CSV table of C-alpha atoms in Angstrom, one decimal:
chain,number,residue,atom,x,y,z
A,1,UNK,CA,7.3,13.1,-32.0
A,2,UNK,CA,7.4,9.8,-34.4
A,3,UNK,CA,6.1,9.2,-37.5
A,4,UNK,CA,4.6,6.1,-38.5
A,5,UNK,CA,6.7,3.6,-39.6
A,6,UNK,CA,5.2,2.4,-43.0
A,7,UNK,CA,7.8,-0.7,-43.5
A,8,UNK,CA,8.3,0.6,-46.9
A,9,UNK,CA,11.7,1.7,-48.3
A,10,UNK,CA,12.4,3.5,-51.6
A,11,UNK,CA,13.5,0.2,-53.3
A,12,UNK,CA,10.1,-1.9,-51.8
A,13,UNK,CA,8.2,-0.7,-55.4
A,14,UNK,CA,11.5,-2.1,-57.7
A,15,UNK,CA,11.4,-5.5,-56.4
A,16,UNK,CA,9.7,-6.8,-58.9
A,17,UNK,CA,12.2,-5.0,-61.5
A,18,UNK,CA,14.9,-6.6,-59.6
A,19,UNK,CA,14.1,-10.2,-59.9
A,20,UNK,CA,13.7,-9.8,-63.5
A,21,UNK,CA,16.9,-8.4,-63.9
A,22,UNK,CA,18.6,-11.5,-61.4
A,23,UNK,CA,16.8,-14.2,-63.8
A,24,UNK,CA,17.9,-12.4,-66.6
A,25,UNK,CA,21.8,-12.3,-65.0
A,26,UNK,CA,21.6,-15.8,-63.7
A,27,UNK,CA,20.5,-17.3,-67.2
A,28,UNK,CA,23.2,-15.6,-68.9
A,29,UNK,CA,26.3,-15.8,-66.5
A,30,UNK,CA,25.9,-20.2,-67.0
A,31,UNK,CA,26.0,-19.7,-70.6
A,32,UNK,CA,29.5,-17.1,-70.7
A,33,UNK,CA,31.2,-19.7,-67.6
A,34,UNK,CA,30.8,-22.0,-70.7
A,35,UNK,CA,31.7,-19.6,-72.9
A,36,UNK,CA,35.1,-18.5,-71.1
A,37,UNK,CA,36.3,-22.1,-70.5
A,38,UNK,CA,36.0,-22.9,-74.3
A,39,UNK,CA,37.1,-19.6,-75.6
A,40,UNK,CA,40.1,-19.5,-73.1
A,41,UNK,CA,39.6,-15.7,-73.0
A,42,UNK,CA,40.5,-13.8,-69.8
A,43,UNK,CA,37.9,-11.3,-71.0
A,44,UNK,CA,35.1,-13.1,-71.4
A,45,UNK,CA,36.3,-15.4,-68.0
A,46,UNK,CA,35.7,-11.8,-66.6
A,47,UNK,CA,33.1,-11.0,-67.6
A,48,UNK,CA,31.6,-14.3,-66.1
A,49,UNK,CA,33.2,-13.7,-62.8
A,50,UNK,CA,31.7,-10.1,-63.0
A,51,UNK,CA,27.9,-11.7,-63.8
A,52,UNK,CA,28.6,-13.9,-60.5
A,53,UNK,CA,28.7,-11.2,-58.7
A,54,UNK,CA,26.1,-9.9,-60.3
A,55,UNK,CA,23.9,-13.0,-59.7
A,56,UNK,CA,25.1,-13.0,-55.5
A,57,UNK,CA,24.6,-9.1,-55.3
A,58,UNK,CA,21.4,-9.1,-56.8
A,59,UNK,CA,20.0,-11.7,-54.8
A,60,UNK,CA,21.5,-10.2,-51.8
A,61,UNK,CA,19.4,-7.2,-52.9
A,62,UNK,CA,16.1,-8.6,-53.2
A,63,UNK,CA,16.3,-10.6,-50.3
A,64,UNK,CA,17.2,-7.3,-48.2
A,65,UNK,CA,14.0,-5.7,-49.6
A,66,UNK,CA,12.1,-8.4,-48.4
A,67,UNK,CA,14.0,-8.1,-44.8
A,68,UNK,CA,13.4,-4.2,-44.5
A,69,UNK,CA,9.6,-4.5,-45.3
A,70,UNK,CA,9.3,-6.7,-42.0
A,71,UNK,CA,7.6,-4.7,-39.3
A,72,UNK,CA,9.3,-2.9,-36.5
A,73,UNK,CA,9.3,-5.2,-32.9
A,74,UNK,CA,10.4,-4.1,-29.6
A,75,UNK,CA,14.1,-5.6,-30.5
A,76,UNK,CA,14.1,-3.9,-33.8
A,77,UNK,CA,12.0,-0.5,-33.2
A,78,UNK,CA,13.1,1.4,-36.4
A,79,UNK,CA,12.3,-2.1,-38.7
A,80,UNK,CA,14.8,-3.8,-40.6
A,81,UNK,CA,15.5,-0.7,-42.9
A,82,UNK,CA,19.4,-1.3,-42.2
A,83,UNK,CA,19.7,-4.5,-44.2
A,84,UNK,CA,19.4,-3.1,-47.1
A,85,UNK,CA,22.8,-0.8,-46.7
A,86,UNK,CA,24.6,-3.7,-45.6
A,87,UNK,CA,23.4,-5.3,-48.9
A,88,UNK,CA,25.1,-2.3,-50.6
A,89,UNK,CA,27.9,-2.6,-48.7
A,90,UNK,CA,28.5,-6.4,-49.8
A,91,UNK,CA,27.8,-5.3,-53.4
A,92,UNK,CA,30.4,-2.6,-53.2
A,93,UNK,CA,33.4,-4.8,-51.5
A,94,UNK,CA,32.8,-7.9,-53.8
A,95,UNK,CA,32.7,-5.8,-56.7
A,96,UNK,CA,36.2,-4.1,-55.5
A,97,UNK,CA,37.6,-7.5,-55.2
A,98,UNK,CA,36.5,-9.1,-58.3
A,99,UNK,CA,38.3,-6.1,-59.9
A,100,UNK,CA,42.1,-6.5,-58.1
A,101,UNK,CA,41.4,-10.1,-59.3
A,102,UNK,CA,40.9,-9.1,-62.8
A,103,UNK,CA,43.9,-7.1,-62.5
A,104,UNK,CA,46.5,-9.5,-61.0
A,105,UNK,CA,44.8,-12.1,-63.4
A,106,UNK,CA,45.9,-10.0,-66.4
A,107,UNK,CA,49.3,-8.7,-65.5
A,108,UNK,CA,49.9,-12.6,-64.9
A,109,UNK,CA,48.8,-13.1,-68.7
A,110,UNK,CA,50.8,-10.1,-70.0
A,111,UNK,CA,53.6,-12.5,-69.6
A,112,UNK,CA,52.1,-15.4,-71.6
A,113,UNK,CA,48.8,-14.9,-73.4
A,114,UNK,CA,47.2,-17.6,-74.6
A,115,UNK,CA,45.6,-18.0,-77.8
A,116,UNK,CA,41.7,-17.3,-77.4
A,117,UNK,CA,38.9,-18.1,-79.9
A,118,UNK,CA,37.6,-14.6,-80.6
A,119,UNK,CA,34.5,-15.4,-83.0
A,120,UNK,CA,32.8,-17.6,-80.0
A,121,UNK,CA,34.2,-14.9,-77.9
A,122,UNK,CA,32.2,-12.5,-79.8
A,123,UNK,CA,28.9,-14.4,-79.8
A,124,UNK,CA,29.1,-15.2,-76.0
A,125,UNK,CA,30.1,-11.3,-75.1
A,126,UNK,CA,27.2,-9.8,-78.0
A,127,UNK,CA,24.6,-12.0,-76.3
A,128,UNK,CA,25.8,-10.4,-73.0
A,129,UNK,CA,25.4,-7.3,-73.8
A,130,UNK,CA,22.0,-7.4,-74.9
A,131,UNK,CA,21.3,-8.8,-71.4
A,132,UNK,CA,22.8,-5.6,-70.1
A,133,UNK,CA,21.5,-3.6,-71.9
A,134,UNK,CA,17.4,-5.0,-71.2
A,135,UNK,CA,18.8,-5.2,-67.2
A,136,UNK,CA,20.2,-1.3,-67.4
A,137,UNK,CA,16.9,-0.2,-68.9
A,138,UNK,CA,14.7,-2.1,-66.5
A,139,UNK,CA,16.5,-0.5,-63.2
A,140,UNK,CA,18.3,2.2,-64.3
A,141,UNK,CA,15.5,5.2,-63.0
A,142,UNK,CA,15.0,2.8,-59.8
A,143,UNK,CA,18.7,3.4,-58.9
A,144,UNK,CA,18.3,6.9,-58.1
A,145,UNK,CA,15.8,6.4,-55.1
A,146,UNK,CA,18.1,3.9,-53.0
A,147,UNK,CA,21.3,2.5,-52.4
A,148,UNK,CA,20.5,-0.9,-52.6
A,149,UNK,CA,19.1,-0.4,-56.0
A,150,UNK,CA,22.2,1.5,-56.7
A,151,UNK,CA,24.3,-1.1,-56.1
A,152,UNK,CA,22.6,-3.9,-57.8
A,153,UNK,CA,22.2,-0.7,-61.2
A,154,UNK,CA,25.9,-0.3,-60.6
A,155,UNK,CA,26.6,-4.6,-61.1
A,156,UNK,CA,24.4,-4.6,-64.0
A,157,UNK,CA,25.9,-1.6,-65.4
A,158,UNK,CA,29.6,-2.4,-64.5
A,159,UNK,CA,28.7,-6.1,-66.7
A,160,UNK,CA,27.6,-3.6,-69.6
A,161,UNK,CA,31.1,-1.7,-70.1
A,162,UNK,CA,32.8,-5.8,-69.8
A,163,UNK,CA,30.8,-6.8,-72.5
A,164,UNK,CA,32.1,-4.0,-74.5
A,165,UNK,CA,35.1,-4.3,-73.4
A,166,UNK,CA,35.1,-7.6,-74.3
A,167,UNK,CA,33.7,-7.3,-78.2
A,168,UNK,CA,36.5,-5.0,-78.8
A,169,UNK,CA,39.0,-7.1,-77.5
A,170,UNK,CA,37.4,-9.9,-79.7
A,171,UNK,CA,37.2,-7.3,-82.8
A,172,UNK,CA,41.2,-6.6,-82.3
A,173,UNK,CA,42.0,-10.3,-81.8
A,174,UNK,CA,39.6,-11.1,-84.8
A,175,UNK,CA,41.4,-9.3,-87.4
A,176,UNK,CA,45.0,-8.8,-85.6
A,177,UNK,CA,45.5,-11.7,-83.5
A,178,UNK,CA,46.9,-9.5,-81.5
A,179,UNK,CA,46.0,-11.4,-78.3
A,180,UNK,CA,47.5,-8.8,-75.8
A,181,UNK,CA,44.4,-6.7,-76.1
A,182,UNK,CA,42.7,-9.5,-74.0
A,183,UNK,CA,44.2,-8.6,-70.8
A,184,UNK,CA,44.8,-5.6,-71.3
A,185,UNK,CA,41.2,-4.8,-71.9
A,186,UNK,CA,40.1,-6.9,-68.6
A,187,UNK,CA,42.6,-4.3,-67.0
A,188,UNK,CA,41.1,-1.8,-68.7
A,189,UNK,CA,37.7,-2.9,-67.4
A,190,UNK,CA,38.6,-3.5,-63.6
A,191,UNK,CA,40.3,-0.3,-63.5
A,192,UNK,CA,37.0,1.5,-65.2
A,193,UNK,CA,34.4,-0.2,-62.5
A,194,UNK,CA,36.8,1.6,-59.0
A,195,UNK,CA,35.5,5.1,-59.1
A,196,UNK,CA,31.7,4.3,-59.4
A,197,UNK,CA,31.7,1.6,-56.9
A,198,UNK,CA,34.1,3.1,-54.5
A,199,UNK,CA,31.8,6.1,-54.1
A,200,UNK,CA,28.6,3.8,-53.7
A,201,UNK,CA,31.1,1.8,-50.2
A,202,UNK,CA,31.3,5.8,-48.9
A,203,UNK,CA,27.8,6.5,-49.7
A,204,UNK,CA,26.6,3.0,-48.1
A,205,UNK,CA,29.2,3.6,-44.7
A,206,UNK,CA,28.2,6.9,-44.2
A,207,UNK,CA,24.8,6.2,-43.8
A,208,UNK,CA,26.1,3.3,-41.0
A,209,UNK,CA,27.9,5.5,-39.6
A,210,UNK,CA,24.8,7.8,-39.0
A,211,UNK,CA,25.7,10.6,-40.8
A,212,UNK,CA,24.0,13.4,-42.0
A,213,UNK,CA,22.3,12.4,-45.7
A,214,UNK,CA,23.5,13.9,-48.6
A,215,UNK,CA,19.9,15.2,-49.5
A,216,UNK,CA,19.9,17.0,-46.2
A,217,UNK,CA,21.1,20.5,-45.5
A,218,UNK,CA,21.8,20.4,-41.6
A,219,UNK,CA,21.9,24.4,-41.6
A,220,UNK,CA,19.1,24.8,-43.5
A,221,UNK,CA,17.2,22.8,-41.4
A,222,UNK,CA,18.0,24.4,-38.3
A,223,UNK,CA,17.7,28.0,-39.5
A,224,UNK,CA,14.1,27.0,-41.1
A,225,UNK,CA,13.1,25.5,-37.5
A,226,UNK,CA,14.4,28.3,-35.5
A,227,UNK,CA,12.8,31.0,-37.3
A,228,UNK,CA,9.4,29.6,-36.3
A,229,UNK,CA,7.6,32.0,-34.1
A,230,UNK,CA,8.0,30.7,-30.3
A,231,UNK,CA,11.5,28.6,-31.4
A,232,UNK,CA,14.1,30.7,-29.3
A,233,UNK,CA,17.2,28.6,-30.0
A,234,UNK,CA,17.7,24.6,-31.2
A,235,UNK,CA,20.3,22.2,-30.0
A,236,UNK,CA,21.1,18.4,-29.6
A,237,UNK,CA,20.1,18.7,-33.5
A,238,UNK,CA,20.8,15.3,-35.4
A,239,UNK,CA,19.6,14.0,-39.0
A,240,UNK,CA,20.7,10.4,-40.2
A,241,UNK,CA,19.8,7.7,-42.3
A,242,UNK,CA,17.7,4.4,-41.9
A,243,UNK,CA,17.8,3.5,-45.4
A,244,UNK,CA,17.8,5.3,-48.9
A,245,UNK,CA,15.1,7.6,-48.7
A,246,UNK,CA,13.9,7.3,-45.0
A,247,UNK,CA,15.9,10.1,-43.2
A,248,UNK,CA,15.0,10.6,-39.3
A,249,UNK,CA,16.0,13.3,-36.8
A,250,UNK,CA,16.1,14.7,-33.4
A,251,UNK,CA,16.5,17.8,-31.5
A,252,UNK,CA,16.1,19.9,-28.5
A,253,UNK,CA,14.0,22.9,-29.5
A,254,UNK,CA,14.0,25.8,-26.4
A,255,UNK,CA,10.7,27.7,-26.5
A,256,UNK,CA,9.1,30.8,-25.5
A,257,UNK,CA,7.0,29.8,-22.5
A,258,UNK,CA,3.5,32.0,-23.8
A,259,UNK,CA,3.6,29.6,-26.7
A,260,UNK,CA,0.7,26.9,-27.4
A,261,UNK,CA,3.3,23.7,-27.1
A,262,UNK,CA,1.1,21.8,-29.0
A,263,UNK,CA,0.9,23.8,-32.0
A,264,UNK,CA,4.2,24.7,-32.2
A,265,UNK,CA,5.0,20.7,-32.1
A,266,UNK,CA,2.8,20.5,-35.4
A,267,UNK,CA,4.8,23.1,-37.3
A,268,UNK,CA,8.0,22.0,-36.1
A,269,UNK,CA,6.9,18.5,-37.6
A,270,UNK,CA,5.5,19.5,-40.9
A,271,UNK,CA,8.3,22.1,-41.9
A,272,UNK,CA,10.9,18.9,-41.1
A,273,UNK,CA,8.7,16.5,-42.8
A,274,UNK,CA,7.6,18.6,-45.9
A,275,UNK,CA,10.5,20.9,-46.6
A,276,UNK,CA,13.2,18.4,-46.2
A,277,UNK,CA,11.6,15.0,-46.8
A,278,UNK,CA,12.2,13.5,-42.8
A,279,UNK,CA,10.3,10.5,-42.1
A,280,UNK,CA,10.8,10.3,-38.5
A,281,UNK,CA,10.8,13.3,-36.7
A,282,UNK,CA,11.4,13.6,-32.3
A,283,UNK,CA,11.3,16.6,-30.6
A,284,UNK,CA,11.6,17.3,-27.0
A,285,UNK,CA,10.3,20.5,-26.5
A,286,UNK,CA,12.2,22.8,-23.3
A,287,UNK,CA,12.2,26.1,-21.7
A,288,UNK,CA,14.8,28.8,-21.1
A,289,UNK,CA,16.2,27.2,-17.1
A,290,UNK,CA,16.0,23.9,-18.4
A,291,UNK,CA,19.6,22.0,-18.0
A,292,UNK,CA,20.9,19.1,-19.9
A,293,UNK,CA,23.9,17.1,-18.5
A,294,UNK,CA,25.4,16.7,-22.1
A,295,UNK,CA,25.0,19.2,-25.2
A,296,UNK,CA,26.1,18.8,-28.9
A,297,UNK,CA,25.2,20.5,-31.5
């Protein structure tokens, strides 16, 4: 049995949040380019690079909302749900890049590090900040309900800690000149955004890969199905992932022939529906004789 499809995923409602945040990142990110190319600092240059891919990822976001509230058509039966992981995905591999380019980039100025212009520095990187810090607050609880949301949160967040970074390199170059800390803080800050990002590419592939969602106990499931009155035994029992928040499943349920098939095909729905949030729900429903040519779980 399947559920409606309502052409709505968990980041459809933070759209509007979104754009905000990409106008917001876009107006910025021209202004520290700029910024970088005047003040020569690696930091700041960045920082920029980071709000690039901020600006890209973002957009890619939105633009995958958009694509997964289309309605489902005989080519595409489950919607366009998908596009929005594959936004993620993007999100997650640019972001790994940019930060191996921040790192070769400052090993090569450990050598040789220029003299940068820390008070402009400081002006670009403090005005940055504050457009992190209105982006962070304006997406931050919308993160936690999808992984495309996650991934643009995890951009806007990631440009947070380089500004930072970047006002204390400033501050140390400022009062020091001490212009190692330049580099070494854009190492500091590429090595900083791995772990986060890294576990968003797992999260985002495994949910390609169809596996079971995190938010899903598979055991659970099947010992709260099979203890329905009628349920003799479950198999072929699979739960994965359209998108962030729209979890589907399937499964072979053997029943006890005296049993009204009908009813028990309600309750098997609204325990899988209610109890652990499935959206899409099929059940082919067989007696004890019945044969399969293939069996999994």
């Amino acid at each position: 049995m399947n559920n409606d499809n309502k052409n709505l995923s968990a980041s459809s409602k933070h759209k509007k949040n979104l754009l905000i945040v990409l106008c917001l990142s876009g107006t910025y990110m021209i202004a520290e380019v700029i910024g970088g190319i005047t003040t020569k600092s690696l930091a700041l240059l960045a920082d920029a690079a980071h709000m690039l891919t901020d600006v890209v990822g973002l957009f890619l976001a939105f633009v995958a909302i958009k694509i997964g509230e289309r309605k489902a058509t005989s080519q595409k039966t489950f919607g366009y749900y998908r596009t929005e992981i594959l936004a993620a995905v993007i999100n997650a591999v640019v972001l790994l890049g940019i930060s191996i380019y921040v790192l070769f980039e400052a090993y090569q100025r450990f050598n040789n590090p220029p003299e940068v212009q820390s008070t402009p520095m400081l002006i670009v990187a403090g005005i940055g900040l504050v457009v992190n810090i209105i982006g962070i607050i304006i997406i931050r609880k919308d993160s936690s309900e999808s992984l495309n949301m996650k991934g643009a949160y995890f951009e806007v967040l990631s440009d947070g800690l380089t500004s930072i970074g970047v006002m204390i390199a400033g501050i140390i170059m400022l009062t020091t000149g001490w212009y190692y800390a330049d580099p070494l803080i854009s190492a500091a800050i590429g090595l900083l955004i791995f772990p986060r990002t890294w576990k968003l590419l797992k999260e985002a592939i495994n949910v390609l890969l169809e596996g079971t969602p995190k938010d899903v106990n598979i055991e659970d499931l099947r010992k709260s199905l099979e203890s329905i009155n009628g349920v003799k035994k479950l198999h072929d029992l699979h739960v994965w992932s359209l998108t962030s928040g729209v979890n589907a499943m399937s499964s072979h349920v053997i029943a006890d022939r005296s049993e009204d098939m009908n009813i028990l095909l309600k309750t098997l729905t609204e325990i899988a529906t209610t109890d652990f949030k499935i959206s899409h729900t099929t059940f082919q429903i067989e007696t004890e004789g019945h044969k399969e040519s293939e069996a999994h779980l």
